[in-house]
Structure formats: C-alpha cells, structure tokens
Coordinates of C-alpha atoms in Angstrom, one line a residue:
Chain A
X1321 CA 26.7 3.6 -6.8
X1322 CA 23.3 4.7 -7.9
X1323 CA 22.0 8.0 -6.2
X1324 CA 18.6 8.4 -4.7
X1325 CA 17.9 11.8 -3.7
X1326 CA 14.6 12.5 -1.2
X1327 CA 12.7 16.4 -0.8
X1328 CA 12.5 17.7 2.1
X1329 CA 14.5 15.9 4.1
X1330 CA 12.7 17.2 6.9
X1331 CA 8.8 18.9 7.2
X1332 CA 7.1 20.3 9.5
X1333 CA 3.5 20.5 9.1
X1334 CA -0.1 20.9 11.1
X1335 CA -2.4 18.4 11.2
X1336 CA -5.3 18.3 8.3
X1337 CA -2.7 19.5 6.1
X1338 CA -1.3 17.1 3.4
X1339 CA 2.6 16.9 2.8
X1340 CA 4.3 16.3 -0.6
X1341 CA 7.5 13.8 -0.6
X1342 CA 9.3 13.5 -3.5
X1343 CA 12.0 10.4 -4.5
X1344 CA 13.9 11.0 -7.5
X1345 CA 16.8 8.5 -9.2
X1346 CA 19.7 10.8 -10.3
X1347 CA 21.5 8.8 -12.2
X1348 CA 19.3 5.9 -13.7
X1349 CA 15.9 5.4 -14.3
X1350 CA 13.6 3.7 -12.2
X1351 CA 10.1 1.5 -13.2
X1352 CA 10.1 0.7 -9.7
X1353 CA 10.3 2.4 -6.6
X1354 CA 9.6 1.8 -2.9
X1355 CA 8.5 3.7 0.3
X1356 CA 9.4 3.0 3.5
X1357 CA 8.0 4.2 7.0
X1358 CA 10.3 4.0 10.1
X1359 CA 9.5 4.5 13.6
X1360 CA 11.9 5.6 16.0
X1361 CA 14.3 2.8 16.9
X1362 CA 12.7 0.0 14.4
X1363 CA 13.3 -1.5 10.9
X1364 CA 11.9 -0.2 8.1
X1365 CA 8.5 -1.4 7.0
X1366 CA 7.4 -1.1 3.2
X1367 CA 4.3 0.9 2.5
X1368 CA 3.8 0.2 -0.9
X1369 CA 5.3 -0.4 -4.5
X1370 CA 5.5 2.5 -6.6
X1371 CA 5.2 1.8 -10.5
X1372 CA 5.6 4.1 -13.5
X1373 CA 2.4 4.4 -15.9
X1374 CA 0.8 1.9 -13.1
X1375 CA -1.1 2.1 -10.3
X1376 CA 1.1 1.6 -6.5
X1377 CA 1.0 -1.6 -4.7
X1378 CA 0.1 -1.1 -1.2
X1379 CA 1.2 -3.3 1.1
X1380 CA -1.9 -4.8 4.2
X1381 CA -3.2 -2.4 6.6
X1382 CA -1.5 0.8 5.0
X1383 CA -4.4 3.4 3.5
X1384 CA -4.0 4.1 -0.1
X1385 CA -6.7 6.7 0.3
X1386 CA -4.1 8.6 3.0
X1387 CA -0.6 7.5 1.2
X1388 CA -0.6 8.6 -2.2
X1389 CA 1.8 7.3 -4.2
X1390 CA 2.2 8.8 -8.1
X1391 CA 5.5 7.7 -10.1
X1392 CA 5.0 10.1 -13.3
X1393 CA 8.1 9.7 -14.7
X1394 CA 11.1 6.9 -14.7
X1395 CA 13.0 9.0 -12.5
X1396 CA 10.0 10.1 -9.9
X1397 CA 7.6 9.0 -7.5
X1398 CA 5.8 11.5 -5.1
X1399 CA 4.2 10.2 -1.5
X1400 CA 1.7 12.5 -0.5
X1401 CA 0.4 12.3 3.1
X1402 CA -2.9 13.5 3.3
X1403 CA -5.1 15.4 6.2
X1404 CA -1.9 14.3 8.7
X1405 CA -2.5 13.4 12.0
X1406 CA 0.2 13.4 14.3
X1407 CA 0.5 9.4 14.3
X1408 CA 1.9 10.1 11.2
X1409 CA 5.0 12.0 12.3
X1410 CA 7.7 9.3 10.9
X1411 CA 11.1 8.6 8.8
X1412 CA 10.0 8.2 5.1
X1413 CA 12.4 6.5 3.1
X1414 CA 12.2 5.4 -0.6
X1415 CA 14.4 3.4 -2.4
X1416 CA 14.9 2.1 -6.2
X1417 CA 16.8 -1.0 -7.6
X1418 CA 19.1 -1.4 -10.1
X1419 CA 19.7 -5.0 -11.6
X1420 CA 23.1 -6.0 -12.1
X1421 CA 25.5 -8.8 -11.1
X1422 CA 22.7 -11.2 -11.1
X1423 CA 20.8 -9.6 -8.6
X1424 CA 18.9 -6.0 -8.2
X1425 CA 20.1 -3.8 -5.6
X1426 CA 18.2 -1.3 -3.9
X1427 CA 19.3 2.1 -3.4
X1428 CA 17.7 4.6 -0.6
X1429 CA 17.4 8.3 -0.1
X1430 CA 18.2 9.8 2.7
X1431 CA 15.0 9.8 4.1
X1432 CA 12.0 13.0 4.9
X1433 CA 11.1 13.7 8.2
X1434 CA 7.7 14.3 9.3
X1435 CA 6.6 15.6 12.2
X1436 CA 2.8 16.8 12.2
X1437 CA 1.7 19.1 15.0
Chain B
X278 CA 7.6 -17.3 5.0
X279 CA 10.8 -15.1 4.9
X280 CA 11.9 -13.4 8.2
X281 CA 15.0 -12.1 9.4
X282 CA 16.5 -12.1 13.3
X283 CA 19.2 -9.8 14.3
X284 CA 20.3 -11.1 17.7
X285 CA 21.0 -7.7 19.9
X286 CA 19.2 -4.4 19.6
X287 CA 22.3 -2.7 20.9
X288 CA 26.1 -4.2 20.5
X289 CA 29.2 -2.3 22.2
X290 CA 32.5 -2.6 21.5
X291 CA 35.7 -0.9 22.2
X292 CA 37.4 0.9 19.4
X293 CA 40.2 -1.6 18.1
X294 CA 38.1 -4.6 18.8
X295 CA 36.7 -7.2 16.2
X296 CA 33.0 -6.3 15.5
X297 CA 30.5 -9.0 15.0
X298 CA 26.7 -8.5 14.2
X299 CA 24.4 -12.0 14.3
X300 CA 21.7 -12.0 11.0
X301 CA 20.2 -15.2 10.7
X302 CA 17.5 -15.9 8.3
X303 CA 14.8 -18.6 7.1
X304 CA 14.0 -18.9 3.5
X305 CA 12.3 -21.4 1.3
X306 CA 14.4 -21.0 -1.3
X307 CA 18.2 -19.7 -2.2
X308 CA 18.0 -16.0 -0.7
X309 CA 20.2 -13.0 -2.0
X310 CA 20.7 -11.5 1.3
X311 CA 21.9 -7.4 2.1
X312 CA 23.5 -5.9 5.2
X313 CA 22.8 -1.9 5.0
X314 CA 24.1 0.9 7.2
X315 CA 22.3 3.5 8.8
X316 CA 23.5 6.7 10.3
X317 CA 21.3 9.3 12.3
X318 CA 18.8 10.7 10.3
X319 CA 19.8 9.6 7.2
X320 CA 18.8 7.0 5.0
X321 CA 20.4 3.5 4.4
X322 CA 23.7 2.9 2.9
X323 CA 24.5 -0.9 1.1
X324 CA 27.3 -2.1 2.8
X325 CA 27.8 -5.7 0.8
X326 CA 25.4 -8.4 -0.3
X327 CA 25.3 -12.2 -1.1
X328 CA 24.2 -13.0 -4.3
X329 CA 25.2 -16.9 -4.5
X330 CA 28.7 -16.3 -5.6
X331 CA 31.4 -16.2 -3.1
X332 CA 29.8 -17.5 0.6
X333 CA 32.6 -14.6 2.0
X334 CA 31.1 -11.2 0.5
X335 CA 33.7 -7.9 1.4
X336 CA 31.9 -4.8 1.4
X337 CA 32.7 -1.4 2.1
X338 CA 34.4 0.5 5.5
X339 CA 36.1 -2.9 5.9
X340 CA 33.0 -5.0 6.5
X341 CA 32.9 -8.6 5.7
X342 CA 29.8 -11.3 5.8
X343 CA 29.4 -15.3 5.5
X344 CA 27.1 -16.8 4.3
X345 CA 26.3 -20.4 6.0
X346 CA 23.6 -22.1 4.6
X347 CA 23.8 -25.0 7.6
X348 CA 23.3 -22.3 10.0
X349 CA 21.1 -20.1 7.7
X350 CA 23.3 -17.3 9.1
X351 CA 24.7 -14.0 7.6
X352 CA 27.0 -12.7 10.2
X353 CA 28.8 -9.2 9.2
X354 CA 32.3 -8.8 10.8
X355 CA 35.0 -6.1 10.9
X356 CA 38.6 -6.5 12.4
X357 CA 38.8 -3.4 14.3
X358 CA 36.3 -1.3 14.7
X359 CA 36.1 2.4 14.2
X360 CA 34.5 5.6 16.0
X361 CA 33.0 6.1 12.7
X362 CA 31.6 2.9 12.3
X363 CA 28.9 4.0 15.2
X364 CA 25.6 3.4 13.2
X365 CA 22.2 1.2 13.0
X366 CA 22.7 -2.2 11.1
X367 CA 20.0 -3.8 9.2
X368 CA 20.3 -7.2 7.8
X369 CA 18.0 -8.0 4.8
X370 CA 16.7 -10.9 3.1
X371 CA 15.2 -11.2 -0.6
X372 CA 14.2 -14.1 -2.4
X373 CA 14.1 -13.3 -6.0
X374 CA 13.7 -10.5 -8.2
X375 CA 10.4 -9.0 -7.2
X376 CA 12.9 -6.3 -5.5
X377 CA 11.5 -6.8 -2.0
X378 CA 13.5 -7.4 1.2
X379 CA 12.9 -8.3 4.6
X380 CA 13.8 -6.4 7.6
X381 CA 15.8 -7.7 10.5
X382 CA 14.9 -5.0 13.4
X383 CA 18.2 -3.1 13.3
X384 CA 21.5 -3.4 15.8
X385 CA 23.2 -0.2 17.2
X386 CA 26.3 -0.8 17.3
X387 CA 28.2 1.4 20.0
X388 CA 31.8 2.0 19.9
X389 CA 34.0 2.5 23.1
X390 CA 36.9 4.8 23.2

C-alpha cells in the first residue's frame, strides 16, 4: 500500500515555542492531505484539509492562526504549531488518499507526538 | 448527518476465541465505510473497506466485515484471535469522494492468554 511517512515522531518542546510537523507521501503524490489531532484514549478528529497551491480548509473551532498548515509540494504538507501551550500536547496524525477501486483510500503516518512543557 | 457508534470502548477476549467488534452507522446516502487498526503510538493501519461491491469485505491479519444495510451495521470479525491482534479499532464512515471520514470513538480490544 501507499506510504505516509510523519517527522518527528515525537517532540518535545516549551511553551511559546512553535513546532514544525512534517507529512510526506513516499510513494505517490498527494493534492490532498489531512491532519488529525488525537487525545488520549479518543478517535481522531480532523483539523483541517491540507491543499497543494491552495489555501487549508480548517475545520469549526480549530485556529488557523495557531495550526499552520502549508502543502508546498504534491508530496508535502507541514503543520506548524505556534506559541504551544501545553493543551496542545497531543497525537498529530496526517493522512493522504489514493483513488482506486472506485473509492479513495486514506493512508496515515504514524503519527508526531507533542508534548509542550 | 453522518455519525458512527462503536458499541464498547474496551472488548476482551481470550486468545483462540472468535473476535467481534459492533460499528453501526447512519448515512443519507450509500456510505463507503473503513475499519482501521491502531497500535500504541503509532498511526492507523487500513485493515479492509466497503466500497459497494461484495457486502462480505476480507481484509488483512484475517479480519473480515459485513455490510448490512437493514441494520446499517459494519461489524468486523476474526475466527480466532491473536496476541498480536491487541490494538485500538476505529470504524469509519465516508460518503463520497470529498476524502473525509467519520470517526467511531475507537474499541480496545484486549486479548486473554
């Protein structure tokens, strides 16, 4: 299957400081791309839709001004957390479909880590 | 509106014994629906997904679904289970090709020696 590779898969930061995650597709290229928060013991719940050339889409109640979400290139998008705060220690996962078989798939990373201090 | 239930936060069974996780959904319309696999501290693994072809979708690690649309259920099955298969569960739902799913909330499932 598709690979979707995550850095860091795990960061450790102090609060005020701002923390780079980057979601790359190996093997395919990707227009679209989503990120994920997930708090301990819960589902995942979309932040926002990252799209190449395009601005994200964020989803209610999440701060674009605090996520930001850049997909440069059809194989990258970066989620940058901005002056962290501890509340926003959390699993970040992103994930990229591939159509096929009548339907598009999405593929995940193995998630970043983020505890802020 | 699209939502997903997962019945059991937690499901334990003894190694050997049939495994059965509940996903039921609602949808307006015909839903492609996902089961994905998650292992601690990494991200989520597809096991199989229902795309309106077969109602009996086999995926991978010996995991099975059915779709039934009278009981708008999505059940995933294995025969006997594994120590390996020890892992969150997430059941998703998606209703077209605008790539987003639904959550269900995730079941542990615990296996027994």
């Amino acid at each position: 299957g598709a690979v979707v590779s995550q850095h860091p898969s795990w960061v450790i930061c102090k609060s005020g400081t701002s923390v780079k995650i980057e979601c790359r597709s190996l093997d395919f290229q990707a227009t679209t791309m989503f990120w994920y928060r997930q708090f301990p013991k819960q589902s995942l719940m979309l932040m926002a839709t990252s799209n190449e050339g395009s601005k994200a889409t964020y989803e209610q109640g999440v701060e674009k001004d605090k996520f930001l979400i850049n997909h440069a290139s059809l194989t990258l998008s970066t989620l940058t957390v901005t002056s962290a705060h501890p509340e926003d220690s959390s699993f970040y996962i992103c994930s990229a479909p591939v159509a096929g078989g009548g339907t598009d798939t999405q593929y995940f990373g193995p998630g970043t880590r983020l505890t802020v201090l | 509106a699209q939502s997903v239930t997962q019945l059991g936060s937690h499901v334990s069974v003894s190694e050997g014994a049939l495994v059965l996780l509940r996903c039921n959904y609602s949808s307006s319309v015909p839903p492609y629906l996902f089961w994905y696999v998650q292992y601690p501290n990494q991200g989520l693994q597809l096991l199989l997904k229902y795309t309106s072809a077969a109602t009996l979708v086999k995926g991978i690690n010996g995991f099975e679904a059915e779709f039934k649309k009278s009981e708008t259920s999505f059940h995933l099955t294995k025969p006997s289970a594994h120590m390996s298969d020890a892992a969150e569960y997430f059941c998703a739902v998606s209703e077209g090709s605008n790539y987003q799913l639904i959550w269900g909330a995730g079941t542990k499932l615990i296996i027994k020696p």
